[in-house]
XYZ file of C-alpha atoms in Angstrom:
675
model
C -9.332 46.383 39.268
C -6.129 47.909 37.892
C -4.353 46.514 34.869
C -1.355 45.566 36.976
C -3.407 43.039 38.969
C -4.602 41.020 36.004
C -1.783 38.471 35.977
C -1.619 38.791 32.183
C -0.592 41.469 29.707
C -3.632 43.605 28.818
C -3.058 43.258 25.067
C -2.819 39.496 25.428
C -6.104 39.354 27.305
C -7.693 41.563 24.662
C -6.402 39.246 21.913
C -7.772 36.221 23.774
C -11.148 37.883 23.978
C -11.028 38.620 20.267
C -10.621 34.901 19.564
C -13.356 34.044 22.053
C -15.671 36.472 20.282
C -14.940 34.803 16.938
C -15.625 31.373 18.425
C -18.868 32.529 20.021
C -19.942 34.146 16.730
C -19.365 30.821 14.955
C -21.290 28.949 17.650
C -24.248 31.332 17.581
C -24.411 31.383 13.785
C -24.421 27.589 13.558
C -27.086 27.199 16.214
C -29.253 29.884 14.612
C -28.815 28.417 11.133
C -29.655 24.907 12.273
C -32.678 26.084 14.253
C -33.992 28.058 11.277
C -33.364 25.247 8.797
C -30.934 27.455 6.882
C -28.559 24.535 6.694
C -28.337 20.988 7.985
C -25.385 19.167 9.491
C -24.567 17.489 12.767
C -23.209 19.863 15.393
C -21.560 19.191 18.724
C -21.561 22.514 20.593
C -18.597 23.661 22.653
C -20.362 26.630 24.251
C -18.507 27.506 27.463
C -15.143 26.107 26.385
C -14.039 29.097 24.287
C -11.280 30.311 26.604
C -9.124 27.190 26.216
C -8.202 27.406 22.511
C -8.437 31.203 22.498
C -5.761 31.376 25.179
C -3.554 28.756 23.534
C -3.713 30.704 20.265
C -1.504 33.358 21.878
C 1.172 30.799 22.744
C 1.607 28.762 19.545
C 1.956 29.336 15.815
C 0.744 27.634 12.649
C 3.955 25.558 12.730
C 2.767 23.773 15.834
C 0.660 20.689 15.206
C -2.876 20.236 16.486
C -5.134 17.196 16.580
C -8.694 17.632 17.774
C -12.134 16.045 17.875
C -15.544 16.426 16.284
C -16.415 18.932 19.057
C -13.296 20.939 18.259
C -14.719 23.673 16.048
C -13.546 26.190 18.666
C -10.065 24.675 18.406
C -10.189 25.064 14.606
C -11.245 28.722 14.755
C -8.515 29.645 17.227
C -5.860 27.668 15.334
C -6.436 29.837 12.275
C -8.513 27.577 10.043
C -10.129 29.642 7.282
C -13.763 30.191 8.235
C -15.116 30.086 4.692
C -13.331 26.768 4.051
C -14.544 25.424 7.385
C -18.207 26.300 6.780
C -18.083 25.102 3.178
C -16.668 21.820 4.454
C -19.432 21.432 7.037
C -21.968 22.084 4.281
C -20.423 19.496 1.914
C -19.352 22.038 -0.701
C -16.588 22.028 -3.300
C -15.015 25.056 -1.659
C -14.564 23.225 1.618
C -11.130 22.802 3.100
C -11.402 19.120 2.225
C -13.693 19.315 -0.823
C -16.728 18.627 1.361
C -15.650 14.996 1.744
C -14.851 15.019 5.445
C -17.242 17.506 6.938
C -16.669 19.380 10.186
C -15.793 16.199 12.167
C -12.810 15.442 9.893
C -11.141 18.772 9.049
C -7.514 18.641 7.984
C -5.773 21.949 7.283
C -1.965 21.716 7.216
C -1.619 25.446 6.461
C -2.872 26.286 9.957
C -1.343 23.242 11.642
C -4.756 21.644 12.220
C -3.644 18.246 11.012
C -6.327 15.742 11.983
C -9.851 15.951 13.331
C -11.265 12.637 14.418
C -14.868 11.647 15.019
C -13.778 8.569 16.990
C -13.609 9.295 20.713
C -10.076 8.906 22.056
C -8.424 8.071 18.728
C -6.516 11.339 18.354
C -3.746 10.929 20.951
C -2.261 7.855 19.247
C -2.064 9.735 15.931
C -0.746 12.897 17.562
C 2.258 10.947 18.854
C 3.316 10.496 15.242
C 3.471 14.238 14.652
C 5.557 14.582 17.787
C 7.913 11.828 16.579
C 8.426 13.632 13.274
C 9.217 16.936 14.994
C 11.649 15.328 17.401
C 13.443 13.297 14.739
C 13.804 16.337 12.485
C 15.139 18.494 15.297
C 12.217 20.907 15.033
C 10.867 22.874 17.976
C 7.240 22.215 17.035
C 4.858 21.287 19.810
C 1.947 18.926 19.191
C -1.272 19.586 21.101
C -3.949 16.906 21.031
C -7.378 17.933 22.285
C -9.909 15.485 23.678
C -12.737 15.498 26.174
C -12.825 14.005 29.628
C -14.990 11.153 28.324
C -12.104 10.024 26.110
C -9.958 9.233 29.141
C -11.947 6.023 29.546
C -10.733 4.781 26.137
C -7.755 2.431 26.047
C -6.217 4.218 23.049
C -5.565 7.282 25.208
C -3.649 5.246 27.772
C -1.624 3.471 25.073
C -0.723 6.811 23.516
C 0.245 8.399 26.811
C 2.411 5.446 27.760
C 4.243 5.570 24.433
C 4.779 9.328 24.651
C 6.167 8.998 28.146
C 8.660 6.309 27.175
C 9.925 8.256 24.170
C 9.709 11.701 25.852
C 7.778 13.114 22.931
C 7.090 16.865 22.559
C 3.341 16.531 22.980
C 0.652 18.026 25.207
C -2.320 15.818 25.995
C -4.966 18.518 26.484
C -8.053 17.135 28.166
C -10.821 19.724 27.986
C -12.678 18.461 31.023
C -16.177 19.822 30.435
C -17.566 17.446 33.089
C -19.589 15.369 30.619
C -18.828 12.191 28.672
C -21.497 12.598 25.990
C -24.649 12.439 28.165
C -23.028 11.006 31.296
C -21.674 13.236 34.085
C -18.081 12.678 35.104
C -18.885 11.164 38.513
C -20.829 8.367 36.811
C -18.035 7.098 34.551
C -14.901 7.203 36.700
C -14.079 6.813 40.381
C -10.754 8.596 39.906
C -10.343 11.795 41.941
C -8.884 13.616 38.930
C -7.713 12.983 35.381
C -4.257 14.578 35.322
C -2.998 12.014 37.837
C -3.131 9.364 35.140
C -0.055 10.917 33.548
C 1.863 10.665 36.794
C 1.064 6.957 36.909
C 2.699 6.651 33.474
C 5.848 8.498 34.471
C 5.353 12.036 33.211
C 3.875 15.270 34.477
C 0.190 16.092 34.719
C -1.280 19.446 35.716
C -4.768 20.741 36.379
C -5.581 24.269 35.171
C -8.664 26.453 35.210
C -9.694 26.529 31.570
C -12.291 29.210 32.251
C -9.785 31.768 33.601
C -7.737 33.139 30.682
C -5.092 34.774 32.895
C -4.437 31.700 35.021
C -4.723 29.348 32.063
C -2.329 31.491 30.025
C 0.274 31.404 32.770
C -0.034 27.658 33.232
C -0.040 26.804 29.528
C 2.869 29.150 28.835
C 5.030 27.159 31.241
C 3.807 23.823 29.867
C 4.366 24.759 26.223
C 7.827 26.144 26.934
C 8.765 22.976 28.806
C 7.573 20.682 26.031
C 9.171 22.837 23.355
C 12.467 22.662 25.231
C 12.471 18.858 24.973
C 11.415 17.936 28.491
C 8.855 15.395 27.328
C 5.069 15.221 27.363
C 2.656 16.899 29.743
C -0.975 16.033 30.429
C -3.126 19.126 30.992
C -6.549 18.760 32.554
C -8.279 22.019 31.641
C -11.350 22.419 33.822
C -14.354 23.915 32.044
C -18.053 23.229 31.542
C -20.129 22.349 28.490
C -23.180 24.600 28.360
C -24.815 22.827 25.440
C -26.030 19.279 24.845
C -23.810 16.515 23.519
C -25.160 17.190 20.029
C -27.653 19.652 18.637
C -28.582 23.163 19.738
C -29.679 24.858 22.940
C -28.732 24.233 26.550
C -27.312 21.166 28.252
C -30.658 19.616 29.136
C -28.967 16.825 31.107
C -27.581 19.275 33.645
C -29.475 20.360 36.743
C -31.010 23.773 36.133
C -29.369 25.412 39.150
C -25.956 24.020 38.191
C -26.304 25.217 34.604
C -27.470 28.654 35.746
C -24.471 28.948 38.047
C -22.090 27.922 35.274
C -23.643 30.414 32.877
C -23.134 33.200 35.401
C -19.438 32.336 35.472
C -18.974 31.649 31.738
C -15.499 32.662 30.531
C -16.523 34.885 27.621
C -18.890 37.019 29.676
C -16.467 37.176 32.625
C -13.565 38.200 30.400
C -15.648 40.862 28.709
C -16.594 42.363 32.063
C -12.988 42.200 33.249
C -11.675 44.070 30.201
C -14.106 46.899 30.887
C -13.559 46.913 34.656
C -9.769 47.000 34.251
C -10.006 49.889 31.804
C -8.431 47.919 28.971
C -11.388 48.284 26.636
C -14.513 50.357 26.491
C -17.983 48.976 25.871
C -17.883 50.451 22.376
C -14.520 48.816 21.593
C -15.752 45.365 22.598
C -18.992 45.855 20.725
C -16.900 46.636 17.650
C -14.807 43.479 18.186
C -17.955 41.401 18.438
C -19.524 43.052 15.399
C -16.399 42.390 13.360
C -16.480 38.743 14.401
C -20.134 38.467 13.423
C -19.469 40.104 10.047
C -16.550 37.709 9.404
C -18.733 34.703 10.201
C -21.735 35.951 8.221
C -19.545 36.560 5.187
C -17.972 33.096 5.467
C -21.384 31.413 5.700
C -22.804 33.378 2.773
C -19.878 32.431 0.557
C -20.010 28.825 1.744
C -23.698 28.552 0.870
C -22.894 29.914 -2.586
C -20.217 27.279 -3.161
C -21.369 24.361 -5.361
C -22.231 21.090 -3.689
C -19.439 18.563 -4.099
C -20.563 16.515 -7.132
C -21.033 12.761 -7.410
C -18.183 12.709 -9.944
C -15.847 13.016 -6.930
C -17.059 9.720 -5.447
C -13.937 7.620 -5.962
C -11.458 10.468 -6.364
C -9.008 10.600 -3.410
C -9.613 7.031 -2.229
C -6.059 6.428 -3.465
C -3.524 8.726 -5.101
C -4.319 7.001 -8.424
C -8.019 6.593 -9.125
C -7.277 3.483 -11.218
C -6.227 1.674 -8.036
C -9.870 1.716 -6.930
C -11.635 -1.593 -7.708
C -14.529 -0.683 -9.994
C -16.790 -2.863 -12.073
C -15.806 -2.682 -15.725
C -12.535 -0.836 -15.118
C -9.717 -3.357 -15.378
C -6.500 -1.513 -16.253
C -3.598 -3.577 -17.549
C -0.649 -2.331 -15.540
C 2.858 -2.808 -16.839
C 4.663 -5.713 -15.198
C 8.089 -5.426 -13.664
C 10.995 -5.371 -16.085
C 13.295 -8.367 -16.259
C 16.109 -7.954 -13.758
C 19.577 -8.640 -15.131
C 21.674 -7.524 -12.164
C 23.304 -9.617 -9.432
C 21.141 -11.906 -7.307
C 21.560 -14.086 -4.246
C 19.716 -17.121 -2.957
C 17.997 -16.070 0.242
C 14.883 -16.784 2.294
C 11.773 -14.620 2.324
C 12.682 -13.414 5.831
C 16.093 -12.331 4.559
C 14.490 -10.614 1.564
C 12.154 -8.639 3.855
C 15.108 -7.595 5.982
C 17.047 -6.512 2.876
C 14.141 -4.442 1.560
C 13.867 -2.537 4.818
C 17.626 -2.026 5.018
C 17.739 -0.648 1.500
C 14.768 1.659 2.124
C 16.321 2.982 5.326
C 19.663 3.587 3.650
C 17.981 5.453 0.814
C 15.530 7.551 2.814
C 16.278 8.854 6.335
C 12.537 9.375 6.874
C 11.904 5.607 6.814
C 11.750 4.055 10.263
C 10.485 0.791 11.736
C 8.376 0.423 14.864
C 6.708 -2.515 16.548
C 6.901 -5.005 19.373
C 10.398 -6.503 19.741
C 11.456 -5.353 16.250
C 14.913 -4.433 17.538
C 17.778 -6.381 19.011
C 18.426 -9.048 20.044
C 15.655 -10.833 18.137
C 14.972 -8.512 15.235
C 11.290 -9.295 15.498
C 9.600 -12.468 16.656
C 10.286 -14.029 13.241
C 13.706 -12.448 12.714
C 12.676 -10.325 9.748
C 14.463 -7.240 11.092
C 17.695 -8.801 12.326
C 20.603 -6.364 12.559
C 18.613 -3.294 11.551
C 18.632 -1.682 14.981
C 22.366 -2.254 15.315
C 22.854 -0.539 11.948
C 20.389 2.344 12.199
C 19.952 2.895 15.939
C 17.042 2.891 18.326
C 15.314 5.939 16.791
C 15.071 4.332 13.363
C 14.174 0.872 14.695
C 11.864 1.455 17.648
C 10.846 -1.248 20.065
C 7.377 -0.385 21.310
C 5.185 -1.446 24.222
C 2.630 -4.170 23.532
C 0.167 -1.619 22.217
C -1.011 -2.113 18.643
C -3.252 0.955 18.634
C -0.377 3.172 19.719
C 1.893 1.606 17.094
C -0.471 2.212 14.184
C -1.476 5.653 15.461
C 2.154 6.780 15.646
C 2.715 5.493 12.125
C -0.328 7.405 10.860
C 0.663 10.724 12.406
C 4.293 10.542 11.344
C 3.308 9.576 7.805
C 0.890 12.504 7.529
C 3.830 14.678 8.613
C 5.808 13.296 5.659
C 7.742 10.376 7.099
C 7.567 6.792 5.787
C 7.037 4.512 8.775
C 6.946 0.721 8.658
C 4.734 -0.612 11.452
C 5.006 -4.316 12.278
C 2.004 -6.083 13.790
C 3.192 -9.474 14.931
C 0.180 -11.527 13.823
C -2.697 -10.536 11.538
C -4.958 -11.848 14.308
C -4.087 -8.668 16.233
C -5.735 -6.636 13.489
C -8.828 -6.425 15.642
C -6.875 -4.676 18.391
C -5.918 -1.748 16.133
C -8.636 -1.914 13.477
C -10.016 1.526 14.320
C -6.707 3.200 13.560
C -6.344 1.311 10.285
C -9.939 1.410 9.042
C -11.116 4.786 10.341
C -7.925 6.793 10.085
C -5.124 5.429 7.910
C -7.544 4.277 5.210
C -9.744 7.372 5.211
C -7.286 10.219 5.747
C -6.666 11.012 2.075
C -10.375 10.855 1.264
C -11.704 12.723 4.310
C -9.151 15.481 3.779
C -9.853 15.772 0.056
C -6.151 14.924 -0.490
C -5.005 17.812 1.723
C -3.168 15.157 3.731
C -2.416 11.484 3.264
C -0.722 8.643 5.111
C 2.127 7.003 3.135
C 2.740 4.229 5.645
C 3.424 0.502 5.491
C 2.015 -2.094 7.859
C 3.638 -5.520 7.931
C 1.608 -8.387 9.389
C 2.526 -12.042 9.726
C -0.002 -14.830 9.156
C -0.088 -18.419 10.374
C -2.060 -21.181 8.709
C -1.564 -24.934 8.307
C 1.338 -24.893 10.745
C -0.408 -26.484 13.707
C 0.008 -25.406 17.298
C -0.851 -21.727 16.926
C -4.580 -22.121 17.477
C -7.619 -19.984 16.781
C -6.133 -16.606 17.739
C -2.814 -16.836 15.892
C -3.640 -18.664 12.644
C -6.331 -16.674 10.865
C -6.286 -15.295 7.337
C -8.075 -11.964 7.616
C -7.215 -10.340 4.297
C -10.915 -9.977 3.406
C -11.317 -7.606 6.374
C -8.691 -5.360 4.844
C -9.810 -5.548 1.229
C -13.272 -4.405 2.324
C -11.867 -1.105 3.659
C -11.599 1.572 0.935
C -8.260 3.335 1.095
C -5.997 0.458 2.147
C -3.803 -1.375 -0.341
C -3.192 -5.048 0.453
C -0.272 -7.195 -0.730
C 0.415 -10.885 -0.127
C 3.693 -12.160 -1.636
C 4.368 -15.845 -2.114
C 8.131 -15.943 -2.678
C 11.315 -14.183 -1.619
C 11.831 -12.052 -4.733
C 8.273 -10.756 -4.611
C 8.523 -10.147 -0.871
C 11.447 -7.789 -1.410
C 10.145 -6.091 -4.531
C 6.621 -5.603 -3.210
C 7.780 -4.334 0.179
C 10.022 -1.743 -1.462
C 7.097 -0.621 -3.606
C 4.862 -0.436 -0.533
C 7.345 1.689 1.414
C 7.566 4.113 -1.495
C 3.833 4.170 -2.234
C 1.826 7.342 -1.500
C -0.973 5.355 0.159
C -1.187 3.152 3.265
C -0.230 -0.409 2.351
C -0.606 -3.615 4.361
C 1.897 -6.346 3.455
C 0.906 -9.823 4.618
C 3.762 -12.242 5.247
C 3.162 -15.952 5.560
C 4.976 -17.464 8.540
C 5.030 -20.779 6.696
C 7.034 -19.239 3.844
C 9.448 -16.997 5.745
C 12.211 -19.607 5.946
C 10.986 -22.397 3.666
C 10.828 -20.329 0.483
C 14.313 -19.555 -0.754
C 14.990 -18.173 -4.174
C 17.067 -15.890 -6.357
C 16.516 -12.314 -5.202
C 18.029 -9.159 -6.732
C 20.603 -7.658 -4.404
C 19.820 -4.047 -5.329
C 16.690 -1.918 -5.508
C 13.993 -4.056 -7.109
C 10.323 -3.057 -7.385
C 7.223 -5.123 -8.099
C 4.455 -2.775 -9.277
C 1.289 -2.994 -7.237
C -1.744 -4.414 -8.991
C 0.168 -6.780 -11.267
C -0.559 -10.515 -11.074
C 1.837 -13.130 -12.397
C 1.318 -16.375 -14.288
C 3.364 -18.918 -12.337
C 2.437 -21.882 -14.521
C 0.803 -21.891 -17.927
C -2.121 -24.157 -18.730
C -5.122 -24.533 -21.014
C -7.945 -26.334 -19.175
C -8.502 -24.294 -16.006
C -7.111 -21.272 -14.156
C -6.169 -21.570 -10.494
C -6.044 -18.140 -8.818
C -4.380 -17.779 -5.451
C -1.814 -15.894 -3.345
C 0.518 -16.397 -0.392
C 1.199 -19.876 0.867
C -1.870 -21.395 -0.800
C -0.317 -20.547 -4.155
C 2.224 -23.313 -3.552
C -0.573 -25.785 -2.884
C -2.091 -24.741 -6.217
C 1.216 -25.350 -7.992
C 1.515 -28.768 -6.362
C -2.087 -29.581 -7.289
C -1.370 -28.532 -10.878
C 1.481 -31.044 -10.962
C -0.832 -33.808 -9.768
C -3.548 -32.849 -12.238
C -1.071 -32.814 -15.118
C -0.535 -36.536 -14.551
C -4.247 -36.973 -15.285
C -4.113 -34.885 -18.436
C -5.606 -31.733 -16.888
C -3.620 -28.613 -17.752
C -3.952 -25.971 -15.019
C -2.747 -22.397 -15.339
C -1.750 -20.904 -11.985
C -1.953 -17.176 -11.315
C -0.381 -15.483 -8.307
C -2.422 -12.370 -7.545
C 0.377 -10.944 -5.384
C -1.615 -7.718 -4.947
C -5.167 -7.978 -3.598
C -5.849 -4.224 -3.719
C -5.282 -2.986 -6.337
C -6.242 -6.232 -8.016
C -5.168 -7.266 -11.502
C -8.456 -8.315 -13.052
C -7.044 -7.696 -16.530
C -4.610 -10.625 -16.305
C -7.074 -12.819 -14.418
C -9.792 -12.343 -17.042
C -7.307 -12.854 -19.872
C -6.315 -16.209 -18.431
C -9.875 -17.374 -17.768
C -10.922 -16.370 -21.288
C -8.299 -18.822 -22.505
C -9.091 -21.717 -20.182
C -12.846 -21.224 -19.748
C -12.781 -22.333 -16.105
C -11.508 -20.900 -12.814
C -11.063 -21.845 -9.176
C -10.031 -19.241 -6.605
C -8.185 -20.724 -3.633
C -7.407 -19.030 -0.332
C -6.689 -20.019 3.246
C -9.298 -17.609 4.593
C -12.749 -18.851 5.512
C -14.602 -19.506 2.258
C -17.842 -17.842 3.359
C -17.538 -14.085 2.788
C -13.969 -14.413 1.535
C -12.172 -12.704 -1.342
C -12.810 -15.734 -3.543
C -16.494 -14.894 -3.780
C -15.679 -11.390 -5.052
C -13.276 -12.681 -7.701
C -15.619 -15.424 -8.852
C -18.492 -12.979 -9.120
C -16.451 -10.657 -11.313
C -15.289 -13.499 -13.564
C -18.827 -14.813 -13.945
C -20.267 -11.374 -14.682
C -17.616 -10.420 -17.199
C -17.193 -13.746 -18.995
C -20.677 -15.220 -18.767
C -21.457 -16.875 -22.086
C -17.849 -17.760 -22.823
C -17.166 -19.851 -19.712
C -17.245 -23.624 -19.873
C -18.348 -23.687 -16.227
C -18.996 -21.082 -13.528
C -15.958 -19.813 -11.642
C -15.918 -21.312 -8.147
C -13.966 -20.821 -4.938
C -12.288 -22.954 -2.329
C -11.531 -21.637 1.131
C -11.343 -22.797 4.715
C -14.208 -24.416 6.580
C -16.393 -22.013 8.545
C -14.740 -22.590 11.893
C -11.976 -21.040 13.987
C -8.578 -22.499 13.169
C -8.018 -25.518 15.366
C -4.982 -26.068 17.574
C -4.930 -29.665 16.401
C -2.707 -29.972 13.336
C -4.858 -32.832 12.069
C -7.949 -30.641 12.032
C -6.193 -27.526 10.733
C -4.565 -29.185 7.741
C -7.951 -30.497 6.695
C -10.063 -27.436 7.361
C -7.975 -25.193 5.068
C -7.452 -26.031 1.371
C -4.690 -28.584 0.824
C -3.297 -30.094 -2.369
C -5.737 -32.982 -2.528
C -8.742 -30.730 -1.841
C -7.707 -28.341 -4.615
C -7.199 -31.179 -7.076
C -10.594 -32.642 -6.185
C -12.296 -29.294 -6.703
C -10.679 -28.957 -10.128
C -11.651 -32.482 -11.180
C -15.263 -31.804 -10.294
C -15.291 -28.638 -12.369
C -13.457 -30.003 -15.415
C -15.533 -33.178 -15.597
C -18.724 -31.139 -15.507
């Protein structure tokens, strides 16, 4: 075959083979090392898929964003990730790209454009949209490529992400490396669809099917796709046909495949075919290719040797990188006293909590063009279901205030990706009850990104969620208090303001915080709680509780709308000669144990009150800490009061009795004081 019949420039094909050789050298070294017991880590082989990223490497640069999966080590190699850092990461060493905290399934390397690697099947596309948003809003010509396997196309997150990208015409390529297997299940057993690329067409944008095992054809097809996306023509779904030679995890051959099928695929494997083609076309000699392969092996061997010599990441790193400030991590015995907000002596206005939330967002968006709001119906005409964003879209436009589909996973994913890219998104989730719909994105990605990346990347995003409770008529799926879910996830800060001034000051602090922050907003308080609120920039530091009422006999500790029940109960108890001090936690993570313990030392008794179910709630954690730290000085054990262990009833009569009310709080206090 002559060089002119290749359908690709000879030097380009040679460069593609060079990357394929590096990938194969990495694959062989890992499999040999694992088989020999030289090192131990989980490995998901991509043998047979080398041509896809190797070809793409000739069409993009380090400026272009990539998101990939736990099987994406071939994507990492071709994207330019440092091999020593990659191996050291897989081995859990200090010299790893991410300090050995993420491992190979979670590599994040901004220098090469490899932004996120996710071990959750199908989670990447939602996050990748955020990178594409940032590039489009900044007027950059970056392309985002998100890699995933054919098995991931069965996951709802992929469909949500594709739908969002299509609506917003994002510069993103959904690259499905169709290796014919979803873990251990062949493609024909998990979908009746005739193809995968047609799913994009159903969502209103282009899908193409390319031969991922033919570098020349794949290069031509991807060149057109990348140029189209880079030019601003919107997303494209690429189904790259290939075949996985190895098992889902481990070493060796794909033992689930029929032997004759596997043998046929091996005979047509892209690396071996490309090697033969280079020789047949007279582009390279046998000796030249042998030298390329030897150089790749030497590079890999050197990287592994240096990685093995790197120290194991020490236990002293355990809580480093959970948050930007290690003192934000709740830790027994470490109770920092953070400085409270300074007294504000500027102009104020009497407004509702809803108005205060709207003002905080307006001020943040005026100050920082990288702040934007996204969520269901957040724009005009309603400004959100509860009116907390009224007028913002009219002021800042549809790119800064983005109405989204009903797709919580896509909303949070886009916020994560754009925040990792350096923006400051505010994502609104209409009810905290919908937390379960997008919990993977919050718990496995937003919360863990700083830690898994060893602080190479982080997600400075804000999530606003509204909560029902004691309103009646919302029922079991719109009235829950789920803050304990969030506080049990390392890496997420959780705020719960109880008045208008705090709502504004805490939201502004959240938007400007380097970590992901969830702000919980009580529906009951949005329009009933009016107060004097500073008109300008006003910040409430996170992790600072506030004494709302001083007392000497007992400390009531609460937050959100239940705080007002505690204040009312304190008034009733005062008539009986019981002096109750009331503390508003305001911030649940970080939590202000210093001020809580100081108060309980004074009063000798404590009751923690929350609307969440009592069993397994935050009250148990706080009581345990008080009892451990102050045992011997307490007049009685600290106790808690939460909701009955039942879903929230639609009946107002039941609901107002199953969650703590004023009389229940007062009764609990009487029982403790009299004992």
